[in-house]
Amino acid sequence: MRKRTALVIGAGIAGLATAYNLTRHGYLVTVLERRSVIGGLARSLKVNGQPLEVYYHFICGGDHALLALIDELGLGERLHWAPARTAYFVDGHLYPLTSPWDLLRFRPLSLRERIRLGQLILYCRRTTHWEHLEHLTAHKWLLQRLGPHAYNIVWKSLLDLKFGKYGELISAPWVWHRLHRVTRSRSNVLRPEQMGFLDGGTQVLLEALADRIEAAGGRISLNTEVTGLLTRHGRAVGVRTGDADIGADVIVAATQIPDLVRLLPEEAAGYRAQLAAINFIGIVCVMLKMSRNLTDFFWVNSNDRRIPCNGFIEYSNLNPSPQFGGSAIVYFPFYSEVSAPLFSAPDEEIVTPLIDSLSLINPELSAEMIEQVVVTRDPYGQAICPPHFSRQVPAIATPIPNLYLLDSTQLYPSDRCLSGMIGLADRLAAMLR
Ligand SMILES: Cc1cc2nc3c(=O)[nH]c(=O)nc-3n(C[C@H](O)[C@H](O)[C@H](O)COP(=O)(O)OP(=O)(O)OC[C@H]3O[C@@H](n4cnc5c(N)ncnc54)[C@H](O)[C@@H]3O)c2cc1C
C-alpha cells in the first residue's frame, strides 16, 4: 500500500515534533526549512565551537508535553532543576524578589501595595479559569488590583518596553497565564520557583527529534524555502520551493502566522485577511558572554529608564554549565516593531548604550569583562493578544482542506512555549492518525 505523504514547513520545535509523530503513524515525511539550521526560535549557534541558544529557554514544572517527550527520547538524565532566583531593578537598586519575605521587604511599594501584589500572585497561582478576564486589558486589570503607584513600578514599563504602542492593549488573561505558569513551578509558595533546563540546551532535544525522524525514513531539507502553496479545486496538494513543486497528501505549516500568510493563494483571501489581522512584535536579543557574573539572579526585571530593556536573564545562574567555561551568559531581550528603527539599527547602536548602562547594576563591571557579544533578530518574536483574542485564534485545521497550521497563538492565553507547541503537534497527530 502507498504510504501517505506529509510536508512540514518549518523545522522549529512544532515542525520537528509533528514530523516525529507522523513518521510513527506511517507517513513519509519531509520537513522543509529555509534556514541552514533546525530549531527556529529555539535554535543555537556555535560560539567558540560550543552550541549556545540564541534565546534563553527554561522549563516549568507544568510543561507536561515537553517533559513527556524528553522522557520518551531517553533524555531524562540530561534534565536538571534549579532554583530560579529573581529580582527587580528599580531606580538604581536591585531588590531580590524570590520569596514572599523578599516581597515583604520590597521598599519601592508601600506595605499595603506589597500585600496586594502578593494577593495577585497567589490568585494567579490558584486560579485555573481566565474566561472572566477575557474582556479586560492587563493595564485595566492590574491598575484595579494594584493601584496606580504599584502598577507603574511593577508592570507599566514591562508592558510598555515589551509591547511598545500595544502595551496598554494586551489582554489580562495573557498576564494571568504568565504568572500562573511560573508560580506553578514552586512546590509551595514559600519556596523559590524551580526551573528546568537540558544539559546541552534545547539543541539536544531538537537533534534527538531530527535523528528519530531520519531513522524512520523522514527527511529534513535545510536551506529550502517554501515560496507558495499549491492547490487544486480548493484543496492543498503541495508546495513550491525555489526549484521544484512537491506534492503531498497533507501539508503542515509549522511556521509563524505571517510566514503562512505569504504562502496562501489568491482564492484564500478571506483566510489570509483573518490571519493578517493578528499583529506580531519582533525581537532583538543581545547575548553577552562575560568573564564574571553581572548579578546572582537568574531573572531580573527592570524599571529604571536608564536601562534600555525591561530586564535580563542571566542564564548561567540557572544552568552553570561547564560548557560556558566559567563565563556568565546573559540575555537582554529588546522587543520592537519590525518597522521601528531599533529593529534594523546597527548592532553597536544597541549594544554600546546597553553595556554602558550595566555599571548601574554592577559597578564592578567593565567593558573588558565582555568576552563575546551576539545579537539575534527575529521578526515574529511575540503575538499581540488584545482582549477577546480567543475569537481571533486560528484553528489547527485551516479552511483549506489538507492544510494544517501550528502556531503559538493557538496556545492562548498561554504564552509561546516549547511544551505548548509539542502539545499542539500531538493534537495534530491525533487528528491525522
Ligand atoms: C526570546 C524568547 C525566549 C523564549 N523563552 C522560552 C522559554 O524559556 N521556554 C519556552 O518553553 N519557550 C520559550 N520561547 C518560545 C519558544 O522558543 C517558541 O514557542 C518555539 O520555539 C516556537 O516554535 P515553532 O516551531 O512554533 O516556531 P519557530 O521556532 O518560529 O519555527 C518556525 C520555523 O519555520 C521556518 N519557516 C518559516 N517560513 C518558512 C518557509 N516559507 N519555508 C521554510 N521554512 C520556513 C522558520 O525558519 C522556522 O525555523 C521563547 C521565545 C523567545 C523569542
Tab-separated table of C-alpha atoms and ligand atoms in Angstrom:
chain	number	residue	atom	x	y	z
A	1	MET	CA	0.000	0.000	0.000
A	2	ARG	CA	1.273	3.519	-0.819
A	3	LYS	CA	2.438	5.414	2.236
A	4	ARG	CA	0.641	8.681	2.968
A	5	THR	CA	2.921	11.663	2.434
A	6	ALA	CA	3.289	14.788	4.551
A	7	LEU	CA	5.205	18.019	4.001
A	8	VAL	CA	6.032	20.015	7.082
A	9	ILE	CA	7.033	23.653	6.531
A	10	GLY	CA	9.448	24.715	9.294
A	11	ALA	CA	11.961	22.803	11.412
A	12	GLY	CA	11.218	24.580	14.692
A	13	ILE	CA	10.076	22.518	17.635
A	14	ALA	CA	6.496	22.326	16.271
A	15	GLY	CA	7.635	21.107	12.846
A	16	LEU	CA	10.074	18.552	14.224
A	17	ALA	CA	7.611	17.215	16.806
A	18	THR	CA	4.987	16.919	14.046
A	19	ALA	CA	7.369	15.100	11.721
A	20	TYR	CA	8.392	12.748	14.537
A	21	ASN	CA	4.745	11.961	15.318
A	22	LEU	CA	3.717	11.487	11.704
A	23	THR	CA	6.627	9.170	10.833
A	24	ARG	CA	5.465	6.991	13.723
A	25	HIS	CA	1.960	6.952	12.227
A	26	GLY	CA	3.388	5.611	8.964
A	27	TYR	CA	3.626	8.847	6.954
A	28	LEU	CA	6.511	9.537	4.629
A	29	VAL	CA	7.522	12.966	5.922
A	30	THR	CA	9.661	15.744	4.502
A	31	VAL	CA	10.472	18.815	6.580
A	32	LEU	CA	11.341	21.941	4.597
A	33	GLU	CA	13.320	24.595	6.453
A	34	ARG	CA	14.552	27.835	4.937
A	35	ARG	CA	17.376	28.329	7.450
A	36	SER	CA	20.621	26.376	7.411
A	37	VAL	CA	19.885	25.019	10.904
A	38	ILE	CA	16.995	23.360	12.718
A	39	GLY	CA	15.293	24.883	15.750
A	40	GLY	CA	13.539	28.103	14.665
A	41	LEU	CA	13.249	30.383	17.711
A	42	ALA	CA	14.903	27.655	19.794
A	43	ARG	CA	17.960	27.402	17.507
A	44	SER	CA	21.537	27.522	18.707
A	45	LEU	CA	24.640	28.931	17.138
A	46	LYS	CA	28.225	27.977	17.735
A	47	VAL	CA	30.224	30.308	19.979
A	48	ASN	CA	33.863	29.187	20.194
A	49	GLY	CA	32.800	25.750	18.971
A	50	GLN	CA	30.093	25.355	21.642
A	51	PRO	CA	26.355	25.458	20.865
A	52	LEU	CA	24.626	28.382	22.567
A	53	GLU	CA	20.929	29.106	22.302
A	54	VAL	CA	20.224	32.394	20.571
A	55	TYR	CA	17.381	32.932	23.080
A	56	TYR	CA	17.188	31.619	26.651
A	57	HIS	CA	14.906	28.622	27.251
A	58	PHE	CA	13.835	27.317	30.637
A	59	ILE	CA	11.349	24.609	31.546
A	60	CYS	CA	8.483	24.943	34.037
A	61	GLY	CA	7.086	22.180	36.245
A	62	GLY	CA	3.773	22.243	34.343
A	63	ASP	CA	5.393	21.757	30.905
A	64	HIS	CA	3.934	18.254	30.720
A	65	ALA	CA	4.146	17.642	26.960
A	66	LEU	CA	7.805	18.704	26.884
A	67	LEU	CA	8.703	16.625	29.933
A	68	ALA	CA	6.967	13.576	28.429
A	69	LEU	CA	8.887	13.999	25.164
A	70	ILE	CA	12.210	14.376	26.987
A	71	ASP	CA	11.452	11.123	28.742
A	72	GLU	CA	10.327	9.346	25.575
A	73	LEU	CA	13.511	10.349	23.741
A	74	GLY	CA	15.651	8.993	26.576
A	75	LEU	CA	16.945	12.436	27.594
A	76	GLY	CA	15.713	12.264	31.203
A	77	GLU	CA	19.248	12.149	32.600
A	78	ARG	CA	20.062	15.447	30.924
A	79	LEU	CA	17.169	17.259	32.585
A	80	HIS	CA	18.068	19.277	35.686
A	81	TRP	CA	16.120	21.549	38.004
A	82	ALA	CA	17.464	24.517	39.933
A	83	PRO	CA	16.033	27.374	41.975
A	84	ALA	CA	15.373	30.394	39.803
A	85	ARG	CA	16.281	33.486	41.794
A	86	THR	CA	14.529	36.606	40.589
A	87	ALA	CA	14.986	40.308	41.318
A	88	TYR	CA	13.673	43.715	40.389
A	89	PHE	CA	15.923	46.621	39.473
A	90	VAL	CA	14.163	49.851	40.419
A	91	ASP	CA	15.782	53.274	40.343
A	92	GLY	CA	19.329	52.078	40.833
A	93	HIS	CA	18.636	49.330	43.399
A	94	LEU	CA	18.490	45.589	42.880
A	95	TYR	CA	15.763	44.081	45.071
A	96	PRO	CA	15.576	40.284	45.418
A	97	LEU	CA	12.030	39.075	44.681
A	98	THR	CA	12.372	35.336	45.023
A	99	SER	CA	10.400	34.601	48.185
A	100	PRO	CA	7.372	36.060	49.988
A	101	TRP	CA	9.841	37.517	52.546
A	102	ASP	CA	11.561	39.399	49.699
A	103	LEU	CA	8.201	40.761	48.652
A	104	LEU	CA	7.532	41.994	52.195
A	105	ARG	CA	10.887	43.830	52.070
A	106	PHE	CA	10.284	45.328	48.602
A	107	ARG	CA	10.666	49.001	49.545
A	108	PRO	CA	9.567	50.627	46.271
A	109	LEU	CA	5.995	49.651	47.268
A	110	SER	CA	4.096	50.553	50.436
A	111	LEU	CA	3.221	47.684	52.772
A	112	ARG	CA	-0.375	47.721	51.553
A	113	GLU	CA	0.807	47.587	47.928
A	114	ARG	CA	3.155	44.678	48.701
A	115	ILE	CA	0.248	42.768	50.229
A	116	ARG	CA	-1.941	43.477	47.204
A	117	LEU	CA	0.850	42.300	44.870
A	118	GLY	CA	1.232	39.114	46.934
A	119	GLN	CA	-2.529	38.551	46.701
A	120	LEU	CA	-2.398	38.950	42.928
A	121	ILE	CA	0.429	36.397	42.638
A	122	LEU	CA	-1.455	33.923	44.856
A	123	TYR	CA	-4.633	34.485	42.863
A	124	CYS	CA	-2.852	33.757	39.568
A	125	ARG	CA	-1.213	30.649	41.003
A	126	ARG	CA	-4.502	29.222	42.291
A	127	THR	CA	-6.963	30.266	39.587
A	128	THR	CA	-7.266	27.989	36.614
A	129	HIS	CA	-10.080	29.911	34.899
A	130	TRP	CA	-9.416	33.007	32.862
A	131	GLU	CA	-12.516	33.450	30.713
A	132	HIS	CA	-13.991	36.055	33.078
A	133	LEU	CA	-10.927	38.252	32.335
A	134	GLU	CA	-11.277	38.000	28.531
A	135	HIS	CA	-12.858	41.432	28.101
A	136	LEU	CA	-10.164	43.234	30.153
A	137	THR	CA	-6.802	44.678	29.229
A	138	ALA	CA	-3.950	43.786	31.576
A	139	HIS	CA	-3.476	47.534	32.027
A	140	LYS	CA	-7.003	47.995	33.425
A	141	TRP	CA	-6.981	44.756	35.436
A	142	LEU	CA	-3.603	45.391	37.082
A	143	LEU	CA	-4.463	49.029	37.802
A	144	GLN	CA	-7.632	47.851	39.562
A	145	ARG	CA	-5.832	45.131	41.528
A	146	LEU	CA	-2.670	47.026	42.481
A	147	GLY	CA	-3.479	50.735	42.297
A	148	PRO	CA	-1.638	53.222	40.044
A	149	HIS	CA	1.588	53.573	42.020
A	150	ALA	CA	2.302	49.838	42.296
A	151	TYR	CA	1.164	49.293	38.702
A	152	ASN	CA	3.606	51.936	37.473
A	153	ILE	CA	6.504	50.446	39.450
A	154	VAL	CA	5.955	46.760	38.723
A	155	TRP	CA	4.107	46.409	35.431
A	156	LYS	CA	3.921	49.534	33.324
A	157	SER	CA	7.458	49.565	32.000
A	158	LEU	CA	7.426	45.775	31.486
A	159	LEU	CA	4.375	46.053	29.247
A	160	ASP	CA	5.479	49.279	27.539
A	161	LEU	CA	9.016	48.138	26.765
A	162	LYS	CA	7.892	44.707	25.615
A	163	PHE	CA	4.891	45.695	23.512
A	164	GLY	CA	5.572	49.345	22.596
A	165	LYS	CA	2.416	51.001	21.315
A	166	TYR	CA	0.444	47.820	22.090
A	167	GLY	CA	1.455	47.895	25.802
A	168	GLU	CA	-1.941	49.002	27.090
A	169	LEU	CA	-3.848	46.671	24.752
A	170	ILE	CA	-2.518	43.320	25.978
A	171	SER	CA	-5.242	41.155	27.460
A	172	ALA	CA	-5.495	40.360	31.170
A	173	PRO	CA	-5.555	36.559	30.575
A	174	TRP	CA	-2.146	36.728	28.880
A	175	VAL	CA	-0.595	38.285	32.010
A	176	TRP	CA	-2.590	35.948	34.263
A	177	HIS	CA	-1.166	32.927	32.457
A	178	ARG	CA	2.440	34.130	32.613
A	179	LEU	CA	2.161	34.453	36.378
A	180	HIS	CA	0.211	31.203	36.610
A	181	ARG	CA	2.792	29.142	34.674
A	182	VAL	CA	5.798	30.488	36.538
A	183	THR	CA	4.314	30.446	40.057
A	184	ARG	CA	3.095	26.877	39.496
A	185	SER	CA	6.782	25.999	39.226
A	186	ARG	CA	7.071	26.357	43.024
A	187	SER	CA	6.427	23.274	45.130
A	188	ASN	CA	4.874	25.670	47.656
A	189	VAL	CA	4.568	29.435	47.829
A	190	LEU	CA	7.404	29.799	50.340
A	191	ARG	CA	9.966	28.089	48.119
A	192	PRO	CA	11.673	29.673	45.104
A	193	GLU	CA	10.489	28.633	41.670
A	194	GLN	CA	12.316	25.612	40.325
A	195	MET	CA	13.117	25.877	36.636
A	196	GLY	CA	14.375	23.103	34.420
A	197	PHE	CA	16.980	23.017	31.678
A	198	LEU	CA	18.597	20.414	29.485
A	199	ASP	CA	22.296	19.773	29.784
A	200	GLY	CA	23.409	20.953	26.314
A	201	GLY	CA	20.321	23.165	25.907
A	202	THR	CA	17.258	22.804	23.679
A	203	GLN	CA	19.564	21.764	20.844
A	204	VAL	CA	19.847	18.333	22.455
A	205	LEU	CA	16.105	17.812	22.171
A	206	LEU	CA	15.973	19.153	18.609
A	207	GLU	CA	18.794	16.876	17.475
A	208	ALA	CA	17.217	13.836	19.135
A	209	LEU	CA	13.980	14.546	17.245
A	210	ALA	CA	15.849	15.027	13.961
A	211	ASP	CA	17.694	11.722	14.466
A	212	ARG	CA	14.438	9.844	15.112
A	213	ILE	CA	12.758	11.416	12.067
A	214	GLU	CA	15.648	10.446	9.783
A	215	ALA	CA	15.968	6.967	11.278
A	216	ALA	CA	12.286	6.393	10.440
A	217	GLY	CA	12.849	7.391	6.798
A	218	GLY	CA	11.821	11.050	7.093
A	219	ARG	CA	13.852	13.831	5.500
A	220	ILE	CA	14.832	17.273	6.761
A	221	SER	CA	15.734	19.592	3.947
A	222	LEU	CA	17.588	22.693	5.161
A	223	ASN	CA	18.113	25.870	3.098
A	224	THR	CA	14.794	25.113	1.427
A	225	GLU	CA	12.341	27.971	1.428
A	226	VAL	CA	8.729	27.262	0.583
A	227	THR	CA	7.532	30.091	-1.656
A	228	GLY	CA	3.913	29.099	-2.266
A	229	LEU	CA	1.129	26.673	-1.516
A	230	LEU	CA	-0.210	24.596	-4.415
A	231	THR	CA	-3.954	23.994	-4.511
A	232	ARG	CA	-6.283	22.058	-6.801
A	233	HIS	CA	-10.076	22.563	-6.632
A	234	GLY	CA	-9.547	24.452	-3.372
A	235	ARG	CA	-7.560	21.659	-1.684
A	236	ALA	CA	-3.882	21.876	-0.711
A	237	VAL	CA	-1.893	19.447	-2.834
A	238	GLY	CA	1.704	20.551	-2.377
A	239	VAL	CA	4.172	23.397	-2.090
A	240	ARG	CA	6.504	25.320	-4.352
A	241	THR	CA	10.135	25.700	-3.401
A	242	GLY	CA	12.836	27.619	-5.289
A	243	ASP	CA	13.491	24.813	-7.741
A	244	ALA	CA	10.577	22.402	-7.554
A	245	ASP	CA	6.897	21.741	-6.944
A	246	ILE	CA	6.456	18.987	-4.350
A	247	GLY	CA	3.144	17.172	-3.881
A	248	ALA	CA	1.835	15.602	-0.669
A	249	ASP	CA	-1.367	14.303	0.929
A	250	VAL	CA	-1.005	16.551	3.953
A	251	ILE	CA	0.730	19.914	4.381
A	252	VAL	CA	1.536	21.310	7.821
A	253	ALA	CA	2.571	24.932	8.204
A	254	ALA	CA	4.644	24.865	11.397
A	255	THR	CA	5.611	28.482	10.804
A	256	GLN	CA	4.709	31.760	12.386
A	257	ILE	CA	1.376	33.089	11.063
A	258	PRO	CA	2.789	35.887	8.826
A	259	ASP	CA	5.005	33.290	7.118
A	260	LEU	CA	1.919	31.273	6.180
A	261	VAL	CA	0.054	34.403	5.032
A	262	ARG	CA	2.717	34.920	2.351
A	263	LEU	CA	2.211	31.402	1.002
A	264	LEU	CA	-1.576	31.430	0.660
A	265	PRO	CA	-3.077	31.600	-2.843
A	266	GLU	CA	-5.383	34.370	-4.093
A	267	GLU	CA	-8.528	32.289	-3.607
A	268	ALA	CA	-7.829	32.091	0.153
A	269	ALA	CA	-8.172	35.894	0.529
A	270	GLY	CA	-10.694	35.608	3.391
A	271	TYR	CA	-8.480	33.295	5.432
A	272	ARG	CA	-5.459	35.420	4.634
A	273	ALA	CA	-7.225	38.535	5.956
A	274	GLN	CA	-8.213	36.674	9.141
A	275	LEU	CA	-4.594	35.685	9.784
A	276	ALA	CA	-3.144	39.038	8.737
A	277	ALA	CA	-5.279	40.781	11.394
A	278	ILE	CA	-3.008	39.269	14.072
A	279	ASN	CA	-0.085	41.566	14.852
A	280	PHE	CA	3.364	40.492	15.957
A	281	ILE	CA	6.263	42.233	17.566
A	282	GLY	CA	9.861	41.482	16.639
A	283	ILE	CA	12.714	40.663	18.957
A	284	VAL	CA	16.311	41.810	19.023
A	285	CYS	CA	18.235	39.908	21.664
A	286	VAL	CA	21.730	40.757	22.853
A	287	MET	CA	23.626	37.854	24.405
A	288	LEU	CA	26.727	38.752	26.398
A	289	LYS	CA	29.327	36.212	27.447
A	290	MET	CA	31.176	37.774	30.371
A	291	SER	CA	34.172	36.757	32.422
A	292	ARG	CA	32.248	37.485	35.634
A	293	ASN	CA	28.670	37.497	36.855
A	294	LEU	CA	26.508	40.542	36.368
A	295	THR	CA	24.284	39.537	39.334
A	296	ASP	CA	23.463	36.437	41.394
A	297	PHE	CA	19.980	36.218	39.862
A	298	PHE	CA	18.508	34.230	37.006
A	299	TRP	CA	15.797	36.716	36.040
A	300	VAL	CA	15.918	40.459	36.655
A	301	ASN	CA	13.075	42.771	35.665
A	302	SER	CA	13.965	46.407	35.322
A	303	ASN	CA	12.051	49.581	35.911
A	304	ASP	CA	14.881	52.023	35.516
A	305	ARG	CA	14.679	54.195	32.419
A	306	ARG	CA	18.482	54.246	32.182
A	307	ILE	CA	18.461	50.509	31.325
A	308	PRO	CA	17.317	50.287	27.706
A	309	CYS	CA	15.418	46.965	28.012
A	310	ASN	CA	12.848	45.708	30.510
A	311	GLY	CA	15.121	43.188	32.155
A	312	PHE	CA	17.631	40.428	31.528
A	313	ILE	CA	18.117	36.735	32.018
A	314	GLU	CA	21.410	35.608	33.489
A	315	TYR	CA	21.049	32.084	32.230
A	316	SER	CA	24.301	30.758	33.702
A	317	ASN	CA	22.877	31.453	37.175
A	318	LEU	CA	20.270	28.763	36.455
A	319	ASN	CA	22.481	26.464	34.412
A	320	PRO	CA	26.163	26.946	35.324
A	321	SER	CA	27.177	24.523	32.585
A	322	PRO	CA	30.900	23.654	32.197
A	323	GLN	CA	30.151	24.252	28.516
A	324	PHE	CA	30.271	28.015	29.289
A	325	GLY	CA	33.825	27.638	30.650
A	326	GLY	CA	33.021	29.558	33.848
A	327	SER	CA	31.730	32.587	31.939
A	328	ALA	CA	28.399	34.261	32.608
A	329	ILE	CA	25.798	34.084	29.835
A	330	VAL	CA	23.309	36.952	29.939
A	331	TYR	CA	20.452	37.656	27.527
A	332	PHE	CA	18.932	41.133	27.067
A	333	PRO	CA	15.707	40.970	25.046
A	334	PHE	CA	14.538	44.114	23.239
A	335	TYR	CA	11.117	43.804	21.704
A	336	SER	CA	10.477	46.084	18.776
A	337	GLU	CA	8.098	46.501	15.885
A	338	VAL	CA	9.871	45.410	12.727
A	339	SER	CA	9.185	48.819	11.163
A	340	ALA	CA	10.730	50.670	14.156
A	341	PRO	CA	14.319	51.958	13.810
A	342	LEU	CA	15.547	49.725	16.671
A	343	PHE	CA	14.833	46.518	14.772
A	344	SER	CA	17.212	47.363	11.945
A	345	ALA	CA	19.653	49.550	13.897
A	346	PRO	CA	23.322	48.545	13.561
A	347	ASP	CA	24.346	46.182	16.386
A	348	GLU	CA	26.672	48.707	18.028
A	349	GLU	CA	23.850	51.264	18.373
A	350	ILE	CA	22.026	48.758	20.562
A	351	VAL	CA	24.967	47.125	22.317
A	352	THR	CA	27.039	50.201	23.284
A	353	PRO	CA	24.348	52.011	25.342
A	354	LEU	CA	23.355	48.686	26.871
A	355	ILE	CA	26.895	47.888	28.036
A	356	ASP	CA	27.315	51.476	29.272
A	357	SER	CA	24.202	51.101	31.430
A	358	LEU	CA	25.266	47.852	33.090
A	359	SER	CA	27.602	49.510	35.594
A	360	LEU	CA	24.399	50.877	37.195
A	361	ILE	CA	23.563	47.276	38.077
A	362	ASN	CA	27.052	46.103	38.904
A	363	PRO	CA	29.571	48.944	39.452
A	364	GLU	CA	32.458	46.461	39.205
A	365	LEU	CA	31.620	45.645	35.622
A	366	SER	CA	33.916	46.946	32.910
A	367	ALA	CA	33.893	46.552	29.143
A	368	GLU	CA	37.000	44.303	29.302
A	369	MET	CA	34.926	41.656	31.077
A	370	ILE	CA	32.804	41.178	27.980
A	371	GLU	CA	34.162	38.222	26.071
A	372	GLN	CA	31.586	37.900	23.341
A	373	VAL	CA	28.533	39.716	22.007
A	374	VAL	CA	25.887	38.046	19.860
A	375	VAL	CA	22.890	39.969	18.515
A	376	THR	CA	19.980	37.946	17.140
A	377	ARG	CA	16.831	39.256	15.466
A	378	ASP	CA	13.552	37.585	14.617
A	379	PRO	CA	10.597	39.446	13.127
A	380	TYR	CA	7.886	37.420	14.893
A	381	GLY	CA	9.044	37.195	18.498
A	382	GLN	CA	5.646	37.543	20.107
A	383	ALA	CA	2.000	37.788	19.003
A	384	ILE	CA	-0.049	40.718	20.276
A	385	CYS	CA	-3.038	39.383	22.222
A	386	PRO	CA	-5.703	42.045	22.883
A	387	PRO	CA	-8.943	41.382	24.848
A	388	HIS	CA	-11.174	38.701	23.272
A	389	PHE	CA	-8.144	37.339	21.435
A	390	SER	CA	-9.538	33.815	21.748
A	391	ARG	CA	-12.018	34.794	18.967
A	392	GLN	CA	-9.109	35.527	16.609
A	393	VAL	CA	-7.072	32.383	17.251
A	394	PRO	CA	-6.922	30.267	14.069
A	395	ALA	CA	-7.757	26.554	14.223
A	396	ILE	CA	-5.241	23.781	13.518
A	397	ALA	CA	-7.370	22.576	10.576
A	398	THR	CA	-7.428	25.504	8.147
A	399	PRO	CA	-10.342	26.282	5.790
A	400	ILE	CA	-8.177	24.802	3.003
A	401	PRO	CA	-8.600	21.011	3.111
A	402	ASN	CA	-5.311	19.115	3.702
A	403	LEU	CA	-3.568	22.236	5.074
A	404	TYR	CA	-2.918	22.432	8.825
A	405	LEU	CA	-1.417	25.230	10.884
A	406	LEU	CA	0.528	25.053	14.148
A	407	ASP	CA	1.213	28.425	15.703
A	408	SER	CA	1.900	29.760	19.195
A	409	THR	CA	-1.305	31.851	19.197
A	410	GLN	CA	-3.225	28.568	19.446
A	411	LEU	CA	-1.851	28.277	22.995
A	412	TYR	CA	-3.688	31.407	24.148
A	413	PRO	CA	-3.936	32.522	26.912
A	414	SER	CA	-0.665	30.701	27.415
A	415	ASP	CA	2.368	32.482	26.038
A	416	ARG	CA	4.519	30.821	23.358
A	417	CYS	CA	6.454	27.884	24.780
A	418	LEU	CA	8.131	24.687	23.635
A	419	SER	CA	5.839	22.463	25.655
A	420	GLY	CA	2.728	24.081	24.221
A	421	MET	CA	3.963	23.567	20.650
A	422	ILE	CA	4.764	19.912	21.351
A	423	GLY	CA	1.231	19.556	22.764
A	424	LEU	CA	-0.230	21.075	19.566
A	425	ALA	CA	1.879	18.694	17.449
A	426	ASP	CA	0.429	15.806	19.481
A	427	ARG	CA	-3.113	17.077	18.850
A	428	LEU	CA	-2.446	17.320	15.121
A	429	ALA	CA	-1.023	13.801	15.022
A	430	ALA	CA	-4.196	12.508	16.707
A	431	MET	CA	-6.267	14.284	14.001
A	432	LEU	CA	-4.198	12.737	11.170
A	433	ARG	CA	-3.832	9.216	12.524
B	1	LIG	C1	13.206	35.456	23.489
B	1	LIG	C2	12.444	34.178	23.590
B	1	LIG	C3	12.523	33.429	24.750
B	1	LIG	C4	11.801	32.242	24.881
B	1	LIG	N1	11.909	31.541	26.039
B	1	LIG	C5	11.241	30.390	26.158
B	1	LIG	C6	11.380	29.598	27.332
B	1	LIG	O1	12.106	29.964	28.272
B	1	LIG	N2	10.690	28.436	27.412
B	1	LIG	C7	9.875	28.006	26.407
B	1	LIG	O2	9.283	26.929	26.529
B	1	LIG	N3	9.725	28.742	25.278
B	1	LIG	C8	10.374	29.915	25.132
B	1	LIG	N4	10.245	30.653	23.991
B	1	LIG	C9	9.251	30.244	22.994
B	1	LIG	C10	9.738	29.164	22.043
B	1	LIG	O3	11.020	29.466	21.563
B	1	LIG	C11	8.737	29.095	20.890
B	1	LIG	O4	7.429	28.916	21.399
B	1	LIG	C12	9.013	27.940	19.972
B	1	LIG	O5	10.387	27.821	19.674
B	1	LIG	C13	8.202	28.143	18.686
B	1	LIG	O6	8.423	27.031	17.862
B	1	LIG	P1	7.669	26.879	16.480
B	1	LIG	O7	8.159	25.631	15.879
B	1	LIG	O8	6.207	27.055	16.680
B	1	LIG	O9	8.078	28.150	15.605
B	1	LIG	P2	9.522	28.630	15.118
B	1	LIG	O10	10.534	28.271	16.108
B	1	LIG	O11	9.373	30.051	14.728
B	1	LIG	O12	9.790	27.740	13.818
B	1	LIG	C14	9.232	28.057	12.557
B	1	LIG	C15	10.246	27.609	11.501
B	1	LIG	O13	9.638	27.740	10.233
B	1	LIG	C16	10.645	28.176	9.322
B	1	LIG	N5	9.946	28.783	8.166
B	1	LIG	C17	9.079	29.814	8.196
B	1	LIG	N6	8.626	30.068	6.935
B	1	LIG	C18	9.212	29.159	6.118
B	1	LIG	C19	9.138	28.909	4.723
B	1	LIG	N7	8.378	29.652	3.913
B	1	LIG	N8	9.869	27.886	4.213
B	1	LIG	C20	10.642	27.113	5.022
B	1	LIG	N9	10.761	27.319	6.361
B	1	LIG	C21	10.048	28.321	6.894
B	1	LIG	C22	11.422	29.188	10.146
B	1	LIG	O14	12.704	29.430	9.584
B	1	LIG	C23	11.495	28.486	11.487
B	1	LIG	O15	12.640	27.656	11.591
B	1	LIG	C24	10.973	31.816	23.812
B	1	LIG	C25	10.910	32.556	22.630
B	1	LIG	C26	11.637	33.729	22.508
B	1	LIG	C27	11.546	34.519	21.237
